[in-house]
Amino acid sequence: MKVWYATRVLFGRSMLHILRSPDTIITVLITPVMLMLLFAFVFGGAIHIGSGNYVNYLVPGIELIAIASGTAYTSLRLFYDRQKGMFARFQTMPVSRASILWAHVLTSLISNAISVVLIIGIAFIMGFRTSAGVLQWLAVGGILALFTLAMTWLAVIPGLTATSIDGASAFAYPLIFLPFISSAFVPTATMPTIVRVFAQNQPVTALVDSVRALFNSTPIGNEIWSALAWCVGITIVAYFIAMRAYRRFQ
Amino acid sequence: MTDLAIQVSALRKSFKATEVLKSVDLSVRRGEIFALLGSNGAGKTTTINILATLLKPDSGSASICGFDVLRQPVKVRENISLTGQFAAVDGLLTGRENLVLIARLRGVHSPHQTADMLLSRFGLSAAAQRRADSYSGGMTRRLDIAMSLVGTPAVIFLDEPTTGLDPEGRLEVWKTIKELADGGTTILLTTQQLEEAEQLADHIAILHGGSIIANGTLNELKQHFPPAKVEYIEKQPSLEDIFLAIIGQKGGK
């Protein structure tokens, strides 16, 4: 099908962009790995999580940070395409307009999946162990993919509307900080009330707790529904805002 | 079907309170080089963007090869190619990859062959495997125009194609444009350089303050103005003549 073919061609192009941009690889891969090392071997000893291995505790949050910073590049790639005129070139060609946008979304999904897998691999070397079976792994994959999709559509909005490169990249900063005010690195119980209420009711905690439970094969509470609701909700809202912004170009 | 490649009537477009196009009418015959002349902000780019289906007009109509830009944008896009004011090449891809990309998207049968042919035609074969962000301004523009030729569209829009080029690069682009028109492609180009319009265009329209204030061949336009006086002036070589003569001796292309 024509739409799928064009999407694939454009997807190949942006994957090549990633391979040829060392800064993307450094930010998306090396930063989360450094954070994981820092928390595991510097702060980790002083953090009390109860029983269990701290690397195990860390992995879900690190994955979310990697995804949040990875999706920020979707904004940048879209912004550059607009700024450099590639967007206008594609739009004046007989190429489905959906392909132009979906190629970026697909690139984000695949490139983030690759970095998530690589980070898990490094975590294993650092001592990460899980009792998760195939189903639990699939569930973890599904949750992280859904989170990536939500963050990507969110990233499309500044990518299409920002007027400067700073504007296009700024949206990611708060997202990268959200895991620090969640259960990603420390249990929320020790936080002062206001912070704790925020931490316990923001999407990262629900996501982290669900993934952690899946990895540890412990019972998953209502957290998973809250995590899914957040992801689906953000995806739907961001998708509609992004498509509105995109229609301005047609 | 029709002998007109581009037909525009009563085109209007405003951005917020600014009325950019007040009422633009023009028609371009197939195979013609048509120059839209005007100063900065005259509405040249807006006109081109409407014709290239990037912008919607507020009112009026425009068609390309008989296809309406609003009702049949897909058909229009199959017949056009836009070379914008700033070269739209992918700097992270090589020259060859840029051409292959466009060829694939246009559904050309043999993308690699098409790319190689265009590379040699535009003197870019030697730089084919280099990333486009390492190209000089002239090379980038040539690649940009080469990308617009993939799939041989019937109508090509060139928005200020020689802005920012050195005299050599400009002559190269002019040569390319003439060759294209000789091959039967219709070209609508915008420029603010009178010389460029004079050199290239079969037909010139002057866009000023949002409407076309003069339209015709160069000779027709000349008739509107006071007859030329014959004066004898010693012809001094211009700095450009001198520059080109010196560069020419170098034997470079």
XYZ file of C-alpha atoms in Angstrom, chain A:
250
model
C 0.000 0.000 0.000
C 1.196 3.460 -0.905
C 0.730 5.039 2.516
C 2.617 2.240 4.222
C 5.411 2.323 1.637
C 5.940 6.088 2.058
C 5.852 5.712 5.841
C 8.505 3.020 5.631
C 10.752 5.096 3.361
C 10.471 8.111 5.656
C 10.964 5.912 8.714
C 14.195 4.588 7.178
C 15.321 8.152 6.701
C 14.800 9.207 10.306
C 16.360 6.022 11.668
C 19.430 6.914 9.600
C 19.332 10.364 11.229
C 19.565 8.752 14.647
C 22.459 6.513 13.637
C 24.318 9.540 12.306
C 23.696 11.818 15.307
C 26.063 10.883 18.112
C 24.406 13.386 20.458
C 21.084 11.567 20.163
C 22.668 8.266 21.101
C 24.562 9.834 24.008
C 21.480 11.513 25.458
C 19.125 8.647 24.927
C 21.374 5.838 26.038
C 24.372 7.046 27.973
C 22.542 9.531 30.228
C 20.095 6.972 31.652
C 22.890 4.433 32.055
C 25.000 6.988 33.947
C 22.009 7.785 36.159
C 21.541 4.092 36.813
C 25.216 3.727 37.774
C 25.053 6.831 39.952
C 21.979 5.665 41.834
C 23.072 2.063 42.097
C 26.630 2.650 43.265
C 26.701 6.160 44.806
C 23.308 7.038 46.312
C 21.893 3.544 46.420
C 23.702 2.427 49.555
C 22.061 5.227 51.541
C 18.552 4.656 50.221
C 16.311 2.311 52.159
C 13.786 0.532 50.027
C 13.106 -2.247 52.467
C 14.165 -5.648 51.309
C 15.478 -6.401 47.857
C 18.003 -5.436 45.266
C 18.250 -1.665 44.557
C 19.117 -2.171 40.873
C 15.826 -4.025 40.513
C 14.120 -1.081 42.188
C 15.760 1.406 39.790
C 15.197 -0.178 36.410
C 11.562 0.882 35.760
C 12.272 4.562 36.533
C 15.439 4.569 34.433
C 13.503 3.161 31.498
C 10.917 5.931 31.805
C 13.647 8.590 31.893
C 15.203 7.067 28.783
C 11.849 7.137 26.992
C 11.062 10.707 28.043
C 14.408 11.977 26.783
C 14.210 9.813 23.673
C 10.826 11.140 22.637
C 12.098 14.709 22.995
C 14.087 14.042 19.841
C 10.846 13.580 17.951
C 10.169 17.267 18.617
C 13.608 18.175 17.391
C 13.444 16.069 14.244
C 10.043 17.481 13.352
C 11.199 21.006 14.055
C 14.283 20.578 11.846
C 12.174 19.144 9.052
C 9.975 22.208 9.182
C 12.861 24.617 9.471
C 14.974 23.071 6.712
C 12.080 22.959 4.270
C 11.960 19.150 4.082
C 8.449 19.268 5.478
C 7.295 21.596 2.707
C 9.068 19.447 0.150
C 7.311 16.285 1.310
C 3.978 18.046 1.558
C 4.131 19.272 -2.019
C 4.857 15.743 -3.237
C 2.291 13.038 -3.924
C 2.946 11.505 -0.498
C 0.192 10.857 2.006
C 0.299 13.526 4.675
C -0.336 10.938 7.347
C 2.894 9.172 6.345
C 4.967 12.266 6.992
C 3.843 12.384 10.628
C 3.508 8.657 11.302
C 7.052 8.045 10.085
C 8.259 10.233 12.963
C 6.003 8.445 15.443
C 7.158 5.033 14.245
C 10.793 6.134 14.475
C 10.201 7.151 18.066
C 8.534 3.830 18.961
C 11.271 1.703 17.411
C 14.270 3.741 18.547
C 12.938 3.902 22.106
C 12.261 0.178 22.085
C 15.879 -0.400 21.109
C 17.200 1.813 23.889
C 14.868 0.203 26.447
C 16.222 -3.238 25.507
C 19.841 -2.066 25.648
C 19.309 -0.500 29.071
C 17.757 -3.735 30.375
C 20.831 -5.547 29.074
C 23.158 -3.212 30.951
C 20.970 -3.523 34.057
C 21.425 -7.294 33.897
C 25.177 -6.812 33.914
C 24.778 -4.539 36.956
C 22.854 -7.191 38.839
C 19.245 -6.744 37.775
C 17.302 -9.984 38.253
C 13.672 -10.740 37.598
C 11.305 -13.606 38.070
C 9.056 -12.335 35.272
C 7.714 -14.922 32.850
C 6.875 -14.386 29.189
C 3.483 -12.860 29.944
C 4.913 -10.415 32.443
C 7.655 -9.396 29.993
C 5.029 -8.826 27.311
C 3.015 -6.724 29.741
C 6.100 -4.639 30.600
C 6.779 -4.197 26.868
C 3.189 -3.164 26.284
C 3.167 -0.606 29.103
C 6.466 0.928 28.007
C 5.298 1.028 24.361
C 2.101 2.764 25.408
C 4.088 5.247 27.488
C 6.349 5.878 24.478
C 3.326 6.469 22.266
C 1.853 8.950 24.755
C 5.140 10.842 25.138
C 5.701 10.829 21.374
C 2.348 12.414 20.545
C 3.017 14.927 23.280
C 6.388 15.641 21.638
C 4.777 16.078 18.224
C 2.915 19.172 19.464
C 5.966 21.389 20.119
C 7.637 19.816 17.089
C 4.868 21.203 14.898
C 4.284 24.496 16.656
C 7.561 25.719 18.176
C 9.136 28.745 16.577
C 12.621 28.103 17.930
C 14.793 25.134 18.621
C 14.710 25.898 22.360
C 10.942 25.837 22.329
C 10.940 22.506 20.541
C 13.195 20.871 23.112
C 11.983 22.609 26.290
C 8.935 20.397 26.753
C 11.066 17.403 27.690
C 12.691 18.912 30.789
C 9.699 18.649 33.121
C 9.055 15.149 31.845
C 12.588 14.070 32.657
C 12.156 15.465 36.173
C 8.864 13.739 36.913
C 10.549 10.417 37.803
C 12.559 12.166 40.549
C 9.338 13.144 42.299
C 7.883 9.668 42.130
C 8.531 6.203 43.474
C 11.205 5.681 40.805
C 14.255 6.102 43.048
C 12.985 6.248 46.618
C 9.782 5.086 48.319
C 7.262 7.931 48.479
C 6.524 7.249 52.154
C 9.390 9.448 53.408
C 8.334 12.515 51.427
C 6.583 15.516 53.083
C 2.805 15.387 52.609
C 2.438 17.819 49.694
C 5.237 16.217 47.719
C 3.974 12.761 48.568
C 0.451 13.500 47.402
C 1.861 14.784 44.114
C 4.211 11.827 43.765
C 1.531 9.257 44.446
C -0.899 10.743 41.993
C 1.280 11.397 38.975
C 1.622 8.929 36.110
C 5.255 7.983 36.704
C 4.554 6.406 40.094
C 1.708 4.327 38.704
C 3.873 3.225 35.790
C 6.935 2.484 37.910
C 4.950 0.525 40.499
C 3.206 -1.532 37.806
C 6.418 -2.401 35.972
C 8.160 -3.176 39.246
C 5.352 -5.500 40.302
C 5.501 -7.290 36.954
C 9.257 -7.759 37.244
C 9.008 -8.989 40.832
C 5.973 -11.185 40.106
C 4.195 -9.526 43.014
C 0.462 -8.821 42.835
C -0.397 -5.813 40.696
C -2.950 -3.596 42.318
C -5.061 -0.873 40.794
C -1.871 0.938 39.863
C -1.853 -0.747 36.480
C -5.285 0.662 35.590
C -4.197 4.079 36.676
C -1.003 3.705 34.577
C -2.947 2.591 31.511
C -5.529 5.323 31.956
C -2.797 7.970 32.124
C -1.091 6.660 28.981
C -4.253 6.259 26.944
C -5.588 9.616 28.146
C -2.399 11.491 27.301
C -2.191 9.756 23.917
C -5.737 10.682 22.949
C -5.540 14.300 24.095
C -2.069 14.854 22.614
C -3.061 13.147 19.358
C -6.002 15.462 18.843
C -4.032 18.593 19.671
C -1.203 17.454 17.394
C -3.567 16.702 14.518
C -5.134 20.123 14.909
C -1.712 21.706 14.684
C -0.870 19.487 11.728
C -3.999 20.461 9.817
C -2.777 24.033 9.757
C -0.238 22.834 7.221
C -2.706 21.396 4.775
